[in-house]
């Protein structure tokens, strides 16, 4: 995988950004704002179409993100439409954009200062603007009503990775002119547009070049030339006339189903949030007396990606899950979700020769930017950590720790305030069967019988006991985390991962500064029992690996917590539908904080027939059908 090259730009005498590579302006010298309004919004019938749109979301696909002006103006128009007609059915705007040469954050900040009317939206975009990692970056904006999928990389590599759920209602066919950027305007582009267009989908483009009009016509668009913007004589517009076979392939746009989620941890809570925010009715059952009492009970959990020695689909999944999770937790915290957390960074130590070699290979991969990871010497690692360490390591500056149990409790407080959400505690799912005649699930629980149009299994370790998921290779691993008090560790500034992990101090749990150290890995027991021998093992591991550090001498265990994690043999989670129509969301192991947000978003989008954030290659990695097909 090649590294993403950032755009090199300069500004002409009119103050318009110009691409050094393509020798072309990003927008009109006269008025980029008015040009976008005329070419892309008006010629796609927007904002008027939103007022009468029959679905709950509208999807625009764009070629060439550039300065983000087209996106920001579409967002601005959509927000105005919602304000003027709050009861309109269309409540969410999806915007998928492809960019091979993304503008740097600094250049984007400067370019967007030209549009003061868009300043609040630009600030929100800049706050979430991702690092230049290939693949799809999903940004949730405007309290989740506007979703930007920013695909970085060559459009011809990226566009085939969109599933049919990502079909467009309108196309902004932008990018530099065919004469300047012929590599983009290829037949493959037009064939992908046909695959990803709903019947009646519209397209607008600034160019009237014959190869563009012919390319669109040959794949099913009815195209015509109209007056261009300003001094430009002509531009092109069109409508997709889908053949019957293509129309039949379009997935349903939304579901009126009541959705039943079994589970009470990070997975089920994140899924409930994603569904409720899409207007779905959700009933959550939890077998415990309170939320997050199983494997999601930890006081502090580390958030960082686990990358492979070579850039692979698995590394891409981890890296994009990490970026989405960080934005997810930050966004909810700004929305008054109260939960302890600290993005203090995560330092993974090269404490064995094997880890040192692996980290060296990872740090040499040009696809990873320094905003994601930084190789540190032993001295640098000690300075970053605030304590003396015997090894070099890889530092993830955007990582940190989050309190998963308190996050779940805060999220539940929010959910209980939302229409359509209900929860039952002390309620365990025993069995379920799908009834073809009624199209309903018949559910047997410890509190009686239920019916639902959709069943989601997010039961953690209990997934292994459910008959409808019996063919999945779920393994159970017991782990124990020790809670320590230590004056010597007071200077610790970042999460340390060695062969276990150590967190900086937090006072939110017991009223005194305490650290989490763990965790044991025990396949011999499948009960969440706390053992003194495990506390001793956690302390011994730190002393063995970190060579009896002086700052750990006074470490004293004050409490502990044990849990049972569900893991899968290929070390990848489960997120998708089984052949029996049940949705499975589990096998997150010790990576619940990392994987739960992005996979919940993926599942909610699938269940609601909305555009999905995962490329088809990555969605296949986590599909539970991978075991049914083997």
XYZ file of C-alpha atoms in Angstrom:
630
model
C 0.000 0.000 0.000
C 1.431 3.354 -1.048
C 1.462 6.327 1.279
C -0.993 9.129 0.642
C 0.676 12.189 -0.878
C -0.658 15.491 0.371
C -1.599 18.156 -2.144
C 0.941 20.868 -2.868
C -0.829 24.161 -3.393
C -0.191 27.864 -3.869
C -2.464 30.875 -4.132
C -2.873 32.975 -7.273
C -3.315 36.744 -7.444
C -7.050 36.383 -6.748
C -6.354 34.427 -3.560
C -7.671 31.176 -5.067
C -5.839 27.922 -4.140
C -4.129 26.286 -7.127
C -2.839 22.703 -7.377
C 0.870 22.568 -8.155
C 0.473 19.052 -9.568
C -2.484 19.708 -11.874
C -1.965 23.412 -12.546
C -5.650 24.110 -11.974
C -7.716 26.126 -9.479
C -9.773 24.408 -6.774
C -12.721 26.707 -7.433
C -13.716 29.756 -9.486
C -11.635 32.907 -9.188
C -14.854 34.936 -9.221
C -16.806 33.134 -6.487
C -16.254 29.516 -5.547
C -19.255 29.648 -3.242
C -21.686 30.776 -5.921
C -20.132 28.396 -8.438
C -20.741 25.399 -6.169
C -24.283 26.535 -5.429
C -25.045 26.799 -9.127
C -23.159 23.803 -10.536
C -23.613 21.146 -7.868
C -26.520 22.123 -5.629
C -28.964 23.767 -8.032
C -28.325 21.407 -10.941
C -28.979 18.417 -8.671
C -32.268 19.988 -7.585
C -31.024 20.833 -4.107
C -32.119 21.853 -1.552
C -35.677 21.462 -2.946
C -35.375 17.677 -3.367
C -34.696 17.188 0.331
C -38.090 18.589 1.249
C -39.894 15.856 -0.698
C -37.319 13.064 -0.450
C -39.098 9.759 0.406
C -36.257 8.266 2.486
C -34.848 9.243 5.870
C -31.439 10.008 4.377
C -29.978 11.439 1.188
C -26.612 10.358 -0.199
C -24.299 12.510 -2.314
C -21.133 11.024 -3.820
C -18.388 13.397 -4.925
C -15.177 12.934 -6.882
C -12.511 15.307 -5.592
C -12.890 16.582 -2.019
C -10.367 19.384 -2.530
C -10.956 22.172 -0.026
C -14.242 20.646 1.121
C -16.188 23.629 -0.213
C -18.778 21.492 -2.016
C -19.345 19.442 1.106
C -19.594 22.446 3.423
C -22.073 24.214 1.173
C -24.193 21.055 0.845
C -24.145 20.772 4.648
C -25.066 24.449 4.977
C -28.029 24.022 2.612
C -29.157 20.837 4.357
C -29.030 22.472 7.768
C -31.116 25.366 6.489
C -33.637 22.932 5.001
C -33.936 21.094 8.329
C -34.401 24.349 10.200
C -37.111 25.502 7.803
C -38.872 22.110 7.628
C -37.979 20.113 10.757
C -40.689 17.548 10.052
C -39.369 16.600 6.607
C -38.759 12.884 6.315
C -35.120 13.267 5.207
C -33.225 13.762 8.467
C -29.665 12.728 7.572
C -27.243 13.745 4.846
C -24.536 11.309 3.782
C -21.687 12.719 1.716
C -19.030 10.379 0.304
C -16.008 12.051 -1.247
C -12.861 10.682 -2.878
C -9.498 12.415 -2.736
C -6.153 11.134 -3.962
C -4.154 14.161 -2.842
C -5.718 15.538 0.367
C -4.908 19.063 1.448
C -3.020 19.261 4.733
C -4.823 20.478 7.825
C -2.843 23.725 7.796
C -3.584 24.444 4.129
C -7.237 23.517 4.555
C -7.545 25.863 7.518
C -6.144 28.717 5.423
C -8.247 27.927 2.347
C -11.514 27.871 4.297
C -10.964 31.308 5.833
C -12.339 32.711 2.562
C -15.897 31.680 3.500
C -16.917 33.361 6.797
C -20.541 32.256 6.348
C -19.329 28.651 6.540
C -16.915 29.245 9.444
C -18.852 27.268 12.126
C -19.144 24.262 9.824
C -15.518 24.567 8.725
C -14.416 24.592 12.371
C -16.327 21.374 13.059
C -14.826 19.754 9.950
C -11.301 20.842 10.865
C -11.720 19.476 14.391
C -12.285 15.996 12.947
C -10.186 16.207 9.751
C -8.269 12.919 9.665
C -4.633 12.080 9.083
C -3.642 10.943 5.596
C -4.297 7.211 5.988
C -5.615 5.337 2.913
C -9.221 4.206 3.153
C -12.541 5.515 4.417
C -12.681 7.997 7.299
C -16.238 8.440 8.623
C -16.831 11.813 10.287
C -20.092 12.341 12.200
C -21.016 16.018 12.166
C -23.958 18.210 13.133
C -24.871 15.868 16.030
C -24.879 12.904 13.643
C -27.272 14.435 11.109
C -24.442 14.929 8.584
C -22.040 12.058 7.863
C -18.929 12.571 5.756
C -17.168 9.498 4.391
C -13.806 10.809 3.209
C -12.058 8.210 1.063
C -8.329 8.858 0.710
C -6.596 7.199 -2.217
C -7.092 6.673 -5.924
C -10.791 6.750 -6.813
C -10.356 3.689 -9.026
C -9.116 1.690 -6.041
C -11.630 3.102 -3.563
C -14.934 3.197 -5.417
C -15.153 -0.603 -5.959
C -14.933 -0.924 -2.141
C -18.378 0.677 -1.679
C -21.204 -1.797 -1.180
C -24.583 -1.405 -2.879
C -25.888 0.106 0.354
C -23.792 3.132 -0.570
C -25.693 3.980 -3.758
C -26.092 7.674 -4.489
C -29.079 9.962 -4.859
C -26.884 12.611 -6.488
C -23.357 12.941 -7.871
C -21.045 15.933 -7.597
C -18.724 14.994 -10.480
C -15.870 17.311 -9.603
C -12.099 17.015 -9.632
C -9.701 18.772 -11.936
C -10.603 19.094 -15.612
C -10.194 16.042 -17.889
C -7.406 17.821 -19.748
C -5.537 18.345 -16.458
C -6.371 15.057 -14.708
C -7.084 12.391 -17.356
C -6.224 9.562 -14.919
C -9.520 10.080 -13.062
C -11.861 10.438 -16.057
C -11.610 6.811 -17.184
C -14.346 4.351 -18.290
C -13.992 2.566 -14.926
C -15.225 5.705 -13.187
C -18.452 5.767 -15.185
C -19.130 2.048 -14.780
C -18.731 2.404 -11.010
C -21.080 5.386 -11.064
C -23.717 3.227 -12.718
C -23.244 0.502 -10.091
C -23.562 3.032 -7.300
C -26.528 5.048 -8.601
C -30.127 4.634 -7.511
C -32.834 4.870 -10.184
C -33.430 8.567 -10.798
C -30.041 9.553 -9.384
C -28.841 12.887 -10.757
C -25.366 14.050 -11.748
C -23.911 17.498 -12.271
C -20.424 18.409 -13.433
C -18.674 21.631 -14.395
C -17.268 20.094 -17.583
C -18.967 19.633 -20.944
C -16.118 17.538 -22.379
C -17.303 14.971 -24.881
C -15.524 12.061 -23.202
C -17.421 12.810 -19.976
C -20.829 13.088 -21.634
C -20.202 9.910 -23.674
C -18.926 8.034 -20.619
C -22.057 8.888 -18.646
C -24.399 8.108 -21.532
C -22.824 4.710 -22.174
C -23.571 3.523 -18.622
C -27.189 4.672 -18.466
C -27.262 8.396 -17.709
C -29.422 10.672 -19.813
C -27.086 13.623 -20.283
C -27.468 17.129 -21.633
C -25.469 20.343 -21.774
C -26.697 23.500 -20.057
C -25.340 26.976 -19.410
C -22.227 26.918 -17.245
C -21.386 29.150 -14.319
C -20.132 32.677 -14.964
C -17.934 32.948 -18.017
C -17.986 29.190 -18.579
C -20.175 28.555 -21.592
C -21.420 25.008 -20.862
C -21.612 22.298 -18.221
C -23.275 18.855 -18.094
C -26.152 17.393 -16.099
C -27.857 14.011 -16.204
C -30.266 11.511 -14.675
C -29.671 7.800 -14.231
C -32.200 5.591 -15.995
C -31.519 2.271 -14.303
C -32.329 -1.005 -16.076
C -34.731 -3.280 -14.234
C -31.960 -5.629 -13.093
C -30.013 -2.794 -11.498
C -33.100 -1.410 -9.793
C -33.828 -4.800 -8.276
C -30.365 -4.841 -6.709
C -30.905 -1.653 -4.729
C -31.205 -2.485 -1.010
C -34.112 -1.277 1.074
C -33.756 2.266 2.401
C -34.644 1.889 6.028
C -36.619 -0.427 8.252
C -39.573 0.086 10.538
C -38.473 -2.810 12.703
C -38.368 -2.933 16.449
C -34.842 -4.120 17.192
C -34.091 -6.407 20.112
C -30.508 -6.294 21.455
C -29.364 -8.947 23.909
C -26.318 -7.829 25.889
C -25.185 -5.242 28.373
C -21.679 -4.079 27.495
C -19.840 -1.771 25.107
C -21.015 -3.578 21.986
C -24.712 -3.453 22.821
C -24.579 0.127 24.127
C -22.737 1.438 21.047
C -25.161 -0.400 18.768
C -28.154 0.994 20.653
C -26.728 4.520 20.309
C -26.213 4.128 16.555
C -29.727 2.736 16.033
C -31.605 5.143 18.284
C -29.874 8.081 16.626
C -31.324 6.776 13.356
C -34.827 6.830 14.796
C -35.101 3.098 15.413
C -37.079 1.539 18.265
C -34.692 -0.516 20.377
C -35.302 -2.840 23.308
C -32.157 -3.822 25.204
C -32.078 -6.737 27.616
C -29.246 -7.302 30.083
C -28.896 -10.433 32.174
C -27.216 -8.470 35.009
C -28.694 -5.995 37.462
C -26.751 -3.112 35.926
C -25.077 -2.162 32.682
C -21.480 -3.130 31.828
C -21.056 -5.667 34.600
C -19.232 -8.212 32.448
C -16.075 -7.769 30.365
C -16.854 -4.038 29.946
C -16.536 -3.411 33.688
C -12.923 -2.150 33.668
C -12.084 1.144 35.314
C -9.499 2.086 32.688
C -9.064 0.505 29.277
C -6.348 1.420 26.765
C -7.354 2.746 23.349
C -4.834 2.175 20.540
C -4.541 0.080 17.340
C -2.625 -3.174 17.139
C -0.797 -3.050 13.808
C 0.859 -5.836 11.843
C 4.435 -5.836 10.544
C 3.256 -5.139 7.005
C 0.305 -2.947 6.087
C -2.587 -5.351 5.632
C -6.366 -5.304 5.700
C -6.154 -6.160 9.412
C -3.869 -3.181 10.050
C -6.248 -0.966 8.068
C -9.184 -2.184 10.162
C -7.349 -1.422 13.408
C -6.116 1.985 12.244
C -9.506 3.158 10.952
C -11.337 1.738 13.964
C -8.923 3.711 16.143
C -9.506 6.983 14.295
C -13.281 6.550 14.396
C -13.265 5.559 18.082
C -11.237 8.606 19.106
C -13.630 10.924 17.220
C -16.612 9.011 18.644
C -15.612 9.390 22.303
C -14.561 13.014 21.836
C -17.847 13.902 20.127
C -19.983 12.291 22.830
C -17.969 13.923 25.589
C -18.662 17.304 23.984
C -22.351 16.335 23.977
C -22.234 16.117 27.799
C -21.606 12.381 28.119
C -19.741 12.270 31.426
C -17.114 9.525 31.656
C -13.489 9.552 32.854
C -10.944 9.450 30.044
C -7.578 10.897 29.085
C -6.062 10.985 25.609
C -2.600 10.968 27.130
C -1.101 8.664 24.490
C -0.222 4.978 24.568
C 3.381 3.766 24.618
C 3.973 0.180 23.457
C 7.391 -1.029 24.544
C 9.792 -3.152 22.487
C 10.393 -5.420 25.459
C 11.397 -8.497 23.419
C 13.549 -8.964 20.314
C 10.463 -10.057 18.410
C 8.539 -6.913 19.394
C 11.547 -4.714 18.579
C 11.725 -6.151 15.057
C 7.985 -5.821 14.592
C 7.969 -2.219 15.747
C 10.866 -1.415 13.464
C 8.960 -2.786 10.472
C 5.786 -0.933 11.466
C 7.591 2.386 11.879
C 9.172 1.999 8.419
C 5.827 1.711 6.669
C 5.315 5.001 4.810
C 1.546 4.593 4.956
C 1.535 5.523 8.650
C 1.867 9.193 9.561
C 3.518 10.580 12.688
C 0.118 11.709 13.926
C -0.707 7.992 14.251
C 2.571 6.617 15.600
C 6.085 7.730 16.511
C 9.122 5.487 17.121
C 10.927 6.486 20.323
C 14.353 5.649 21.701
C 14.681 4.336 25.258
C 15.439 7.852 26.513
C 12.566 9.406 24.543
C 10.187 6.708 25.792
C 11.163 7.473 29.390
C 10.647 11.206 28.840
C 7.211 10.674 27.280
C 6.158 8.243 30.024
C 7.457 10.348 32.898
C 9.147 7.296 34.451
C 12.398 5.492 33.641
C 11.930 2.651 31.147
C 14.466 0.089 29.908
C 13.203 -0.153 26.312
C 12.424 1.909 23.238
C 8.915 1.745 21.837
C 6.168 2.962 19.548
C 4.114 5.879 20.788
C 0.492 6.464 19.708
C 0.034 10.152 20.634
C -3.718 10.151 19.977
C -4.317 7.079 22.141
C -5.130 7.003 25.815
C -7.489 5.431 28.305
C -11.255 5.424 28.757
C -13.439 4.140 31.587
C -15.668 1.663 29.701
C -18.131 0.919 32.495
C -18.740 4.583 33.283
C -18.998 5.350 29.577
C -21.716 2.699 29.252
C -23.543 4.121 32.257
C -23.425 7.628 30.816
C -24.619 6.365 27.430
C -27.499 4.508 29.097
C -28.577 7.710 30.847
C -28.738 9.376 27.438
C -30.574 6.450 25.830
C -33.237 6.407 28.531
C -34.095 9.978 27.576
C -34.686 9.039 23.924
C -38.059 8.062 22.505
C -38.233 4.473 21.383
C -35.583 3.046 23.740
C -36.394 0.608 26.529
C -34.240 -1.629 28.698
C -34.859 -4.690 30.876
C -32.354 -5.807 33.533
C -32.175 -9.282 35.107
C -33.405 -10.514 31.729
C -31.438 -13.260 29.989
C -32.029 -14.540 26.469
C -32.399 -18.342 26.469
C -33.393 -19.126 22.898
C -34.846 -17.567 19.766
C -36.370 -18.692 16.497
C -37.303 -16.761 13.381
C -40.876 -17.350 12.212
C -41.059 -17.099 8.441
C -44.841 -16.685 8.296
C -44.925 -13.595 10.497
C -41.421 -12.302 9.774
C -40.834 -12.039 13.518
C -38.363 -13.445 16.002
C -39.915 -15.452 18.824
C -37.691 -14.849 21.845
C -37.554 -16.849 25.070
C -36.104 -14.900 27.997
C -35.948 -15.311 31.765
C -38.743 -12.726 31.958
C -41.039 -14.400 29.451
C -41.694 -14.333 25.706
C -40.965 -11.424 23.352
C -41.373 -10.735 19.654
C -39.158 -8.587 17.470
C -38.503 -7.934 13.803
C -34.746 -8.014 14.333
C -32.502 -9.792 16.827
C -28.986 -8.622 17.659
C -26.750 -10.829 19.792
C -24.178 -8.772 21.687
C -23.932 -10.967 24.772
C -20.144 -11.136 25.142
C -18.997 -14.375 26.770
C -22.595 -15.681 26.836
C -22.577 -15.812 23.032
C -20.975 -19.248 23.309
C -24.071 -20.594 25.107
C -26.767 -19.396 22.687
C -28.195 -22.121 20.424
C -28.624 -19.798 17.407
C -24.891 -18.953 17.509
C -23.597 -22.400 18.399
C -21.538 -22.824 15.201
C -19.358 -19.803 15.896
C -15.880 -20.616 17.297
C -16.106 -18.479 20.431
C -13.383 -18.983 23.027
C -13.569 -17.698 26.588
C -10.609 -16.117 28.368
C -10.705 -14.966 31.969
C -8.678 -11.877 32.835
C -8.052 -9.963 36.053
C -6.977 -6.333 36.414
C -5.395 -5.112 39.643
C -6.040 -1.610 41.008
C -2.910 -0.161 42.613
C -1.903 2.724 44.801
C 1.674 3.964 44.397
C 3.450 7.225 45.232
C 6.324 6.205 42.968
C 4.036 6.014 39.925
C 2.674 9.541 40.429
C 4.784 10.842 37.545
C 3.394 8.366 34.987
C 2.007 10.424 32.102
C 0.884 7.887 29.514
C -0.461 4.353 29.203
C 2.351 1.804 29.034
C 1.885 -1.508 27.227
C 4.564 -4.147 27.737
C 3.308 -7.728 27.989
C 0.560 -6.252 30.106
C -0.454 -2.637 30.626
C -0.189 0.153 33.214
C -2.349 3.280 33.296
C -1.716 6.736 34.732
C -3.499 7.506 37.960
C -7.203 8.325 38.109
C -9.228 9.428 41.120
C -12.755 8.995 39.769
C -13.277 5.480 41.087
C -12.303 5.273 44.743
C -11.546 8.871 45.653
C -7.790 8.273 45.730
C -5.217 8.092 42.944
C -5.082 4.563 41.605
C -3.614 2.788 38.602
C -4.820 -0.219 36.646
C -2.295 -3.000 36.019
C -3.055 -6.155 34.124
C -4.330 -8.239 32.802
C -4.001 -11.952 33.346
C -4.856 -14.354 30.522
C -6.503 -17.497 31.806
C -8.156 -20.096 29.565
C -8.552 -22.625 32.385
C -11.381 -20.794 34.170
C -14.584 -19.405 32.673
C -15.930 -17.639 35.737
C -15.263 -14.014 36.683
C -13.731 -14.796 40.059
C -11.092 -12.578 41.697
C -7.923 -14.329 42.822
C -5.074 -13.047 44.979
C -2.650 -15.110 42.927
C -3.598 -13.042 39.881
C -2.811 -9.809 41.705
C 0.610 -11.242 42.527
C 1.042 -12.291 38.892
C 0.225 -8.785 37.622
C 2.820 -7.238 39.937
C 5.408 -9.877 39.090
C 4.953 -9.320 35.348
C 5.720 -5.604 35.650
C 8.826 -6.276 37.723
C 10.028 -9.016 35.377
C 9.499 -7.208 32.077
C 10.481 -3.709 33.223
C 13.433 -4.986 35.255
C 12.374 -4.113 38.805
C 11.719 -0.385 38.213
C 12.272 1.732 41.329
C 9.093 3.700 40.687
C 7.083 0.478 41.121
C 8.588 -0.537 44.489
C 5.749 0.777 46.630
C 2.913 -0.503 44.426
C 0.096 -1.838 46.595
C -3.024 -3.666 45.378
C -6.154 -2.077 46.831
C -8.767 -3.934 44.770
C -9.220 -5.972 41.598
C -11.772 -6.909 38.976
C -12.049 -10.095 36.924
C -14.018 -10.712 33.761
C -14.453 -13.235 30.967
C -13.737 -12.103 27.413
C -15.039 -13.684 24.220
C -12.358 -14.174 21.593
C -12.253 -15.653 18.088
C -9.411 -17.876 16.778
C -8.432 -15.430 13.999
C -8.345 -12.561 16.560
C -10.954 -10.585 14.618
C -14.393 -9.597 15.933
C -17.814 -10.697 14.715
C -20.140 -8.081 13.220
C -22.836 -9.086 10.765
C -25.747 -11.363 9.993
C -25.837 -15.141 10.246
C -27.687 -17.352 7.781
C -30.514 -17.623 10.329
C -31.001 -13.795 10.080
C -29.684 -13.070 13.564
C -27.133 -10.266 13.816
C -24.020 -11.108 15.827
C -21.827 -8.473 17.441
C -19.127 -9.971 19.622
C -15.730 -11.585 19.912
C -14.155 -8.205 20.705
C -11.765 -9.730 23.241
C -9.755 -6.995 24.930
C -10.493 -4.554 22.061
C -14.020 -3.471 22.890
C -13.123 0.218 23.220
C -11.416 0.096 19.836
C -13.884 -1.928 17.771
C -17.313 -1.282 19.305
C -17.884 2.234 17.885
C -17.044 1.562 14.211
C -18.659 -1.887 14.104
C -21.823 -0.569 15.765
C -21.939 2.134 13.089
C -21.463 -0.507 10.380
C -24.222 -2.748 11.758
C -26.681 0.101 12.305
C -26.151 1.297 8.745
C -26.695 -2.233 7.424
C -29.868 -2.702 9.473
C -31.272 0.659 8.334
C -30.251 0.278 4.683
C -27.938 3.275 4.906
C -24.392 3.863 3.577
C -21.823 1.820 5.467
C -18.391 3.047 6.647
C -16.342 -0.108 6.095
C -14.878 -0.986 2.694
C -16.237 -4.322 1.487
C -12.822 -5.921 2.102
C -12.849 -4.935 5.770
C -16.530 -5.802 6.245
C -15.710 -9.322 5.023
C -12.961 -9.611 7.656
C -15.462 -9.247 10.510
C -18.447 -11.021 8.966
C -19.573 -14.048 11.015
C -20.405 -15.715 7.701
C -16.680 -16.345 7.262
C -17.118 -19.355 9.546
C -20.379 -20.544 8.013
C -18.716 -20.635 4.600
C -15.586 -22.498 5.699
